[in-house]
Tab-separated table of C-alpha atoms in Angstrom:
chain	number	residue	atom	x	y	z
N	1	MET	CA	95.697	80.336	105.480
N	2	ASN	CA	93.128	82.374	103.542
N	3	LYS	CA	90.590	82.389	106.759
N	4	LEU	CA	87.761	84.430	106.370
N	5	LEU	CA	85.641	86.246	108.995
N	6	THR	CA	82.592	87.685	108.618
N	7	PHE	CA	79.514	88.679	110.622
N	8	PRO	CA	76.689	86.064	110.918
N	9	GLU	CA	73.688	86.733	109.055
N	10	GLN	CA	71.586	86.380	111.937
N	11	THR	CA	73.316	89.464	113.617
N	12	ALA	CA	71.878	93.062	113.619
N	13	ALA	CA	73.978	95.405	111.041
N	14	PRO	CA	77.416	96.173	112.858
N	15	PRO	CA	78.390	99.883	113.196
N	16	LEU	CA	78.893	102.048	109.813
N	17	ALA	CA	82.445	102.149	110.906
N	18	SER	CA	83.359	98.249	111.616
N	19	ALA	CA	84.761	95.688	109.084
N	20	LYS	CA	82.107	93.576	107.644
N	21	ALA	CA	85.030	90.959	106.656
N	22	MET	CA	88.385	90.008	107.536
N	23	LEU	CA	90.798	87.510	105.447
N	24	PHE	CA	94.409	86.256	106.637
N	25	HIS	CA	95.958	86.295	103.373
N	26	ASP	CA	99.330	88.146	104.123
N	27	PRO	CA	101.895	86.347	106.489
N	28	ARG	CA	101.635	89.491	108.748
N	29	ALA	CA	97.966	89.000	108.976
N	30	THR	CA	98.178	84.988	109.550
N	31	ALA	CA	101.054	85.275	112.587
N	32	LEU	CA	97.752	87.596	114.090
N	33	LEU	CA	95.484	85.158	113.364
N	34	LYS	CA	97.617	82.361	115.309
N	35	GLN	CA	98.413	84.744	118.089
N	36	VAL	CA	94.400	85.204	118.248
N	37	GLU	CA	93.919	81.481	118.549
N	38	ARG	CA	96.137	80.835	121.221
N	39	VAL	CA	94.713	83.541	123.222
N	40	ALA	CA	91.021	82.443	123.079
N	41	LEU	CA	91.370	79.273	124.445
N	42	SER	CA	92.142	80.915	127.567
N	43	ASP	CA	89.929	82.814	129.800
N	44	ALA	CA	92.002	85.848	129.747
N	45	THR	CA	90.397	89.049	129.678
N	46	VAL	CA	91.552	90.613	125.920
N	47	LEU	CA	92.251	93.952	124.870
N	48	VAL	CA	92.145	94.456	121.591
N	49	THR	CA	93.537	97.630	119.617
N	50	GLY	CA	93.601	99.575	116.490
N	51	ASP	CA	92.674	101.966	114.146
N	52	THR	CA	88.839	101.972	112.850
N	53	GLY	CA	87.928	100.062	110.488
N	54	THR	CA	90.400	97.145	111.501
N	55	GLY	CA	88.098	94.110	112.468
N	56	LYS	CA	88.450	94.468	116.265
N	57	GLU	CA	84.781	93.193	116.827
N	58	LEU	CA	85.221	90.381	113.961
N	59	ILE	CA	88.629	89.463	115.737
N	60	ALA	CA	86.336	89.318	119.039
N	61	ARG	CA	84.040	87.033	117.743
N	62	HIS	CA	86.387	84.877	116.649
N	63	ILE	CA	88.011	85.113	119.976
N	64	HIS	CA	84.647	83.574	121.322
N	65	ALA	CA	84.037	81.048	118.822
N	66	GLN	CA	87.469	79.389	119.185
N	67	SER	CA	86.798	79.729	123.303
N	68	GLY	CA	84.426	76.865	122.929
N	69	ARG	CA	82.426	79.003	126.083
N	70	ALA	CA	78.413	77.932	125.595
N	71	GLY	CA	76.943	81.530	126.043
N	72	PRO	CA	76.510	84.048	123.797
N	73	PHE	CA	78.475	86.442	122.534
N	74	ILE	CA	77.314	90.271	123.453
N	75	ALA	CA	78.482	93.544	121.911
N	76	VAL	CA	78.313	96.710	123.354
N	77	ASN	CA	79.311	99.837	122.163
N	78	CYS	CA	80.501	102.202	125.226
N	79	GLY	CA	79.956	105.443	123.528
N	80	ALA	CA	76.658	104.821	122.360
N	81	PHE	CA	75.271	105.280	125.824
N	82	CYS	CA	75.095	108.615	127.968
N	83	GLU	CA	76.478	108.622	130.985
N	84	THR	CA	73.256	108.568	132.754
N	85	LEU	CA	72.078	105.302	131.401
N	86	VAL	CA	75.790	103.155	130.644
N	87	ASP	CA	75.824	102.193	134.143
N	88	ALA	CA	71.987	100.885	134.471
N	89	GLU	CA	72.775	99.038	130.542
N	90	LEU	CA	76.079	97.449	131.800
N	91	PHE	CA	75.462	95.981	135.264
N	92	GLY	CA	71.175	96.450	135.135
N	93	HIS	CA	68.727	97.906	137.899
N	94	GLU	CA	65.986	96.874	140.129
N	95	VAL	CA	62.402	98.682	140.220
N	96	GLY	CA	63.314	102.541	141.219
N	97	ALA	CA	66.338	103.026	141.393
N	98	PHE	CA	66.056	105.424	139.137
N	99	THR	CA	62.681	107.711	137.660
N	100	GLY	CA	61.275	105.803	134.820
N	101	ALA	CA	62.590	102.346	136.134
N	102	THR	CA	59.324	100.619	136.525
N	103	HIS	CA	60.608	96.996	136.425
N	104	ALA	CA	63.892	95.202	137.218
N	105	ARG	CA	66.235	94.529	134.223
N	106	SER	CA	69.292	92.727	134.077
N	107	GLY	CA	72.284	94.086	132.299
N	108	TRP	CA	74.642	93.232	129.571
N	109	PHE	CA	77.203	91.445	131.942
N	110	GLU	CA	74.108	89.054	133.121
N	111	ALA	CA	73.356	88.632	129.755
N	112	ALA	CA	76.564	87.344	128.462
N	113	ASN	CA	76.799	84.994	131.549
N	114	GLY	CA	78.405	81.514	130.268
N	115	GLY	CA	79.805	83.574	127.234
N	116	THR	CA	81.626	86.555	125.848
N	117	LEU	CA	81.042	90.335	126.714
N	118	PHE	CA	82.839	92.477	123.835
N	119	LEU	CA	83.120	96.186	125.294
N	120	ASP	CA	83.705	98.590	122.151
N	121	GLU	CA	85.237	101.594	122.249
N	122	ILE	CA	86.004	101.093	126.058
N	123	GLY	CA	88.219	104.081	126.420
N	124	GLU	CA	84.793	106.264	126.436
N	125	LEU	CA	83.636	104.468	129.584
N	126	PRO	CA	83.059	107.935	131.916
N	127	ALA	CA	85.419	107.447	135.066
N	128	SER	CA	82.877	106.577	137.720
N	129	LEU	CA	81.864	103.392	135.457
N	130	GLN	CA	85.269	102.385	135.119
N	131	VAL	CA	85.299	101.793	139.127
N	132	LYS	CA	82.538	99.772	139.072
N	133	LEU	CA	84.027	97.949	136.240
N	134	LEU	CA	87.051	97.114	137.855
N	135	ARG	CA	85.246	95.870	140.760
N	136	VAL	CA	83.542	93.647	138.321
N	137	LEU	CA	86.824	92.260	137.055
N	138	GLN	CA	87.989	91.616	140.563
N	139	GLU	CA	85.458	90.040	142.215
N	140	ARG	CA	83.473	88.243	139.223
N	141	GLN	CA	80.174	89.343	140.510
N	142	VAL	CA	77.980	92.441	139.477
N	143	VAL	CA	75.302	94.292	141.704
N	144	ARG	CA	72.633	95.768	139.919
N	145	LEU	CA	71.792	99.643	140.227
N	146	GLY	CA	69.338	99.786	143.553
N	147	SER	CA	70.423	96.480	144.702
N	148	ARG	CA	72.632	94.947	147.418
N	149	ARG	CA	72.740	91.699	146.286
N	150	ALA	CA	75.991	90.264	144.210
N	151	ILE	CA	75.061	88.590	141.352
N	152	PRO	CA	77.942	85.612	140.274
N	153	LEU	CA	79.155	86.195	136.616
N	154	ASP	CA	81.114	83.704	134.242
N	155	VAL	CA	81.933	86.008	131.537
N	156	ARG	CA	84.955	85.932	129.490
N	157	LEU	CA	85.198	90.215	129.005
N	158	VAL	CA	87.090	91.505	125.450
N	159	ALA	CA	87.783	94.960	125.569
N	160	ALA	CA	88.536	97.259	122.285
N	161	THR	CA	89.854	100.902	121.148
N	162	ASN	CA	90.945	102.756	118.926
N	163	VAL	CA	92.413	105.174	121.173
N	164	ASP	CA	96.211	105.236	123.361
N	165	LEU	CA	94.783	104.322	126.627
N	166	GLN	CA	98.128	104.917	127.979
N	167	GLN	CA	98.145	108.376	126.991
N	168	ALA	CA	94.429	108.646	128.093
N	169	ILE	CA	95.808	107.482	131.850
N	170	PHE	CA	98.483	110.275	131.535
N	171	GLN	CA	95.802	112.477	130.660
N	172	ASN	CA	93.754	111.197	133.793
N	173	ARG	CA	91.259	109.982	131.561
N	174	PHE	CA	91.761	106.261	131.976
N	175	ARG	CA	92.144	104.328	135.497
N	176	ALA	CA	95.683	102.571	134.895
N	177	ASP	CA	94.535	99.785	137.346
N	178	LEU	CA	91.673	98.894	134.920
N	179	PHE	CA	94.229	99.374	132.127
N	180	TYR	CA	96.416	96.517	133.006
N	181	ARG	CA	93.047	94.442	134.397
N	182	LEU	CA	91.979	94.638	130.971
N	183	SER	CA	95.233	94.194	129.211
N	184	VAL	CA	95.794	90.213	130.371
N	185	ALA	CA	96.170	89.720	126.865
N	186	THR	CA	96.450	92.003	124.139
N	187	VAL	CA	96.111	91.678	120.457
N	188	ASN	CA	97.366	95.134	118.419
N	189	MET	CA	95.111	94.893	114.863
N	190	LEU	CA	97.435	95.815	111.713
N	191	SER	CA	96.398	98.554	109.715
N	192	LEU	CA	95.084	97.301	106.130
N	193	ARG	CA	98.613	99.163	104.959
N	194	ALA	CA	100.399	97.133	107.000
N	195	ARG	CA	99.201	93.884	105.613
N	196	SER	CA	99.012	94.656	101.619
N	197	GLY	CA	98.902	90.906	100.736
N	198	ASP	CA	95.362	91.127	102.032
N	199	ILE	CA	94.032	94.147	99.783
N	200	LEU	CA	93.225	92.105	96.520
N	201	PRO	CA	91.834	89.189	98.226
N	202	LEU	CA	89.216	91.264	100.256
N	203	ALA	CA	89.179	93.169	97.146
N	204	ARG	CA	87.670	90.652	95.154
N	205	HIS	CA	85.551	89.201	98.215
N	206	PHE	CA	83.531	92.336	98.289
N	207	ILE	CA	83.784	92.390	94.168
N	208	GLU	CA	81.717	88.916	95.023
N	209	THR	CA	79.494	89.877	97.793
N	210	TYR	CA	78.254	92.929	96.134
N	211	SER	CA	78.151	91.670	92.869
N	212	LYS	CA	75.511	89.364	93.866
N	213	ARG	CA	73.438	92.241	95.348
N	214	LEU	CA	73.873	94.229	92.342
N	215	HIS	CA	73.216	90.982	89.715
N	216	LEU	CA	76.643	91.552	88.299
N	217	GLU	CA	78.506	88.564	87.069
N	218	GLY	CA	82.357	88.127	86.298
N	219	VAL	CA	83.378	91.509	87.295
N	220	THR	CA	86.897	91.608	87.790
N	221	LEU	CA	89.393	94.302	88.345
N	222	SER	CA	91.818	96.009	85.718
N	223	VAL	CA	95.592	95.940	86.187
N	224	VAL	CA	96.081	99.582	87.019
N	225	ALA	CA	92.907	99.485	89.475
N	226	GLN	CA	94.654	96.450	91.452
N	227	LYS	CA	98.190	98.626	91.185
N	228	MET	CA	95.991	101.540	92.999
N	229	LEU	CA	94.627	99.627	95.683
N	230	GLU	CA	97.652	98.320	96.648
N	231	SER	CA	99.336	101.380	97.029
N	232	TYR	CA	96.824	103.324	98.635
N	233	ASP	CA	97.324	103.957	101.950
N	234	TRP	CA	93.601	103.213	103.176
N	235	PRO	CA	93.430	105.271	105.892
N	236	GLY	CA	89.675	103.848	106.576
N	237	ASN	CA	91.261	100.265	106.595
N	238	ILE	CA	88.758	97.627	105.434
N	239	ARG	CA	85.491	99.401	105.821
N	240	GLU	CA	86.975	101.800	103.601
N	241	LEU	CA	88.076	99.279	100.686
N	242	GLU	CA	84.601	97.761	101.031
N	243	ASN	CA	83.288	101.102	100.061
N	244	VAL	CA	85.438	101.811	97.362
N	245	ILE	CA	84.828	98.561	95.969
N	246	HIS	CA	80.894	98.579	96.456
N	247	TYR	CA	80.927	102.369	94.795
N	248	ALA	CA	82.852	100.870	91.731
N	249	LEU	CA	80.687	98.184	91.048
N	250	ILE	CA	77.725	100.458	91.235
N	251	VAL	CA	79.102	103.243	88.504
N	252	CYS	CA	81.769	100.929	86.365
N	253	ASP	CA	80.594	100.655	82.818
N	254	GLY	CA	81.616	97.253	82.116
N	255	ASN	CA	82.652	94.102	84.031
N	256	VAL	CA	85.915	95.433	83.839
N	257	ILE	CA	86.749	97.937	87.286
N	258	ILE	CA	89.262	100.969	85.968
N	259	LYS	CA	90.847	103.502	87.397
N	260	ASP	CA	87.862	105.997	87.279
N	261	ASP	CA	85.798	103.783	89.145
N	262	LEU	CA	87.690	103.562	92.058
N	263	LYS	CA	86.922	106.775	94.381
N	264	LEU	CA	90.093	106.911	96.895
N	265	ALA	CA	90.092	109.993	99.220
N	266	GLY	CA	93.573	109.582	101.038
N	267	ASN	CA	97.015	109.551	99.933
N	268	MET	CA	98.310	107.256	97.122
N	269	GLN	CA	102.043	106.188	96.132
N	270	ARG	CA	102.698	105.990	92.081
N	271	PRO	CA	102.098	102.701	90.786
N	272	SER	CA	105.212	101.453	88.643
N	273	ASN	CA	105.052	101.420	85.060
N	274	PHE	CA	102.747	98.581	83.695
N	275	GLU	CA	105.021	95.828	82.001
N	276	THR	CA	103.594	94.630	78.231
N	277	ASN	CA	102.752	91.355	79.384
N	278	GLU	CA	100.102	92.766	82.462
N	279	ILE	CA	98.460	94.918	79.751
N	280	MET	CA	98.054	92.117	77.642
N	281	GLU	CA	96.683	90.080	80.659
N	282	TYR	CA	94.364	92.707	81.149
N	283	ALA	CA	93.173	92.650	77.271
N	284	SER	CA	93.103	88.889	77.412
N	285	HIS	CA	90.782	88.738	80.573
N	286	THR	CA	88.776	91.907	79.936
N	287	ALA	CA	84.940	90.342	79.886
N	288	PRO	CA	82.440	91.878	77.511
N	289	GLN	CA	80.635	94.943	79.432
N	290	ARG	CA	77.206	94.563	80.554
N	291	ASP	CA	74.111	94.348	78.225
N	292	HIS	CA	71.937	97.467	79.387
N	293	GLY	CA	69.476	96.520	76.456
N	294	ASN	CA	71.197	98.202	73.831
N	295	GLY	CA	73.716	96.049	72.768
N	296	HIS	CA	77.500	96.421	72.306
N	297	SER	CA	77.802	99.373	70.483
N	298	GLY	CA	81.260	100.711	68.640
N	299	SER	CA	81.019	103.589	70.630
N	300	GLN	CA	80.937	101.750	74.250
N	301	MET	CA	83.855	99.679	72.803
N	302	GLN	CA	85.803	102.967	71.640
N	303	HIS	CA	85.248	104.226	75.092
N	304	ARG	CA	86.649	101.433	76.669
N	305	LEU	CA	89.543	101.084	74.928
N	306	GLU	CA	90.192	104.726	75.066
N	307	ALA	CA	89.976	104.262	79.067
N	308	LEU	CA	92.390	101.596	79.052
N	309	ILE	CA	94.914	104.016	76.968
N	310	ALA	CA	94.391	106.827	79.144
N	311	GLU	CA	95.430	104.828	82.074
N	312	CYS	CA	98.686	103.803	80.520
N	313	ILE	CA	99.792	107.346	79.899
N	314	GLN	CA	98.541	108.437	82.920
N	315	PHE	CA	101.129	105.823	84.642
N	316	ALA	CA	103.778	106.519	82.132
N	317	GLN	CA	103.969	103.260	80.176
N	318	PRO	CA	107.147	103.393	77.976
N	319	ASN	CA	106.991	102.736	74.487
N	320	LEU	CA	102.827	102.799	74.316
N	321	PHE	CA	102.660	102.685	70.587
N	322	GLU	CA	104.577	99.726	70.368
N	323	THR	CA	103.175	97.827	73.134
N	324	VAL	CA	99.362	98.871	71.840
N	325	GLU	CA	100.657	97.372	68.554
N	326	LYS	CA	102.020	94.233	70.471
N	327	VAL	CA	98.908	93.523	72.482
N	328	VAL	CA	96.550	93.663	69.126
N	329	VAL	CA	98.303	92.040	67.261
N	330	HIS	CA	98.827	88.718	70.009
N	331	THR	CA	95.603	89.292	70.960
N	332	ALA	CA	93.522	88.594	67.551
N	333	PHE	CA	96.171	86.008	66.595
N	334	ALA	CA	95.484	84.112	69.731
N	335	GLY	CA	91.801	84.526	69.278
N	336	CYS	CA	91.722	83.268	65.992
N	337	ASN	CA	94.068	79.940	66.572
N	338	GLN	CA	96.753	81.466	64.764
N	339	ASN	CA	94.823	81.585	61.682
N	340	GLN	CA	96.817	84.320	59.238
N	341	VAL	CA	93.740	84.631	56.902
N	342	GLN	CA	91.304	85.217	59.913
N	343	THR	CA	93.497	87.422	62.005
N	344	ALA	CA	94.400	89.806	59.081
N	345	LYS	CA	90.282	89.776	58.562
N	346	VAL	CA	89.797	90.825	61.996
N	347	LEU	CA	92.132	93.463	62.041
N	348	GLY	CA	91.501	94.770	58.588
N	349	VAL	CA	94.571	94.715	57.238
N	350	THR	CA	96.310	92.438	54.265
N	351	ARG	CA	98.096	89.102	55.305
N	352	ASN	CA	101.307	90.453	54.162
N	353	MET	CA	101.100	93.462	56.419
N	354	LEU	CA	100.251	90.921	59.087
N	355	ARG	CA	102.937	88.668	58.645
N	356	THR	CA	105.262	91.566	59.077
N	357	HIS	CA	103.938	92.294	62.406
N	358	LEU	CA	103.543	88.317	63.322
N	359	LYS	CA	107.596	88.368	62.399
N	360	ARG	CA	108.551	91.670	64.247
N	361	PHE	CA	106.769	90.143	67.523
N	362	GLY	CA	108.272	86.896	67.385
N	363	LEU	CA	104.922	84.861	66.425
N	364	ILE	CA	106.119	83.248	63.576
N	365	GLY	CA	109.462	82.522	62.058
């Protein structure tokens, strides 16, 4: 399905912990997207659960976009306000409702009328406000702080949390009746490690995004780097992947992101050994390094070659010497359009020596 969700360009910068993009390539992710789009067509209140950085706000925005509601999408972080202000922020206030209330103001519920209100970190809502929120959901109207007049609402509520609300209920930190009112429809976000088929497509998306900002072109991932990304457990989910790719683009010394460019902080499984054809694919697609004004010196090229061999050694590539020879001969022979004289010249060997290697690797009879 390869659907891409991102924040609209006109939207203020999302919180640092938020995922800024979601792709749906992995079968588990595409199944989740189908569920979300079915839920979106109803008016049901939705509770989105999942770890930080899994894309809860992006999913909430997609629910709004698919719902057909004409009003705005309003996102509010319940953990960003102190307890004395969150009441007025959510429900509005009248003049004189509290010290400093010199004029009346509508709250976020009124601002979202006709559209969708997204309450992130709903588990951080104070107990007193949980009671008032429950009443708003039941009666579909809001009363401003300092007022007795009820204002009717047509708002679809989507709430999100990265905490276990049922555990919070057990600890008397969250109301059970509010939980059941919020969870008419529940969307459980998958961690990135649970949708591993999306890791490389997302990495390539972030490479494209940040390459434009850094004025880079043609940046790719080495085979080892790809395996490391796929094997990493991603405790920070999509947001962590974005940060890793951004940093790698800043520090990579060429147009290929290698192992040493990836700043991974969590646990990583050991990748399986390289196959010869994977190394050959890497070699054949390795683009020239970026020109920093000094040209492509021999020492720079040697550094890149040393880095690749070091990666192979680290991950215990079997028969490394023979594999490297095979890659060199195959790549040079293909690059010279199977011309033996030219290939021998490029490699700095005699034609007889080259023919020995070509026969050895099955390139000639």
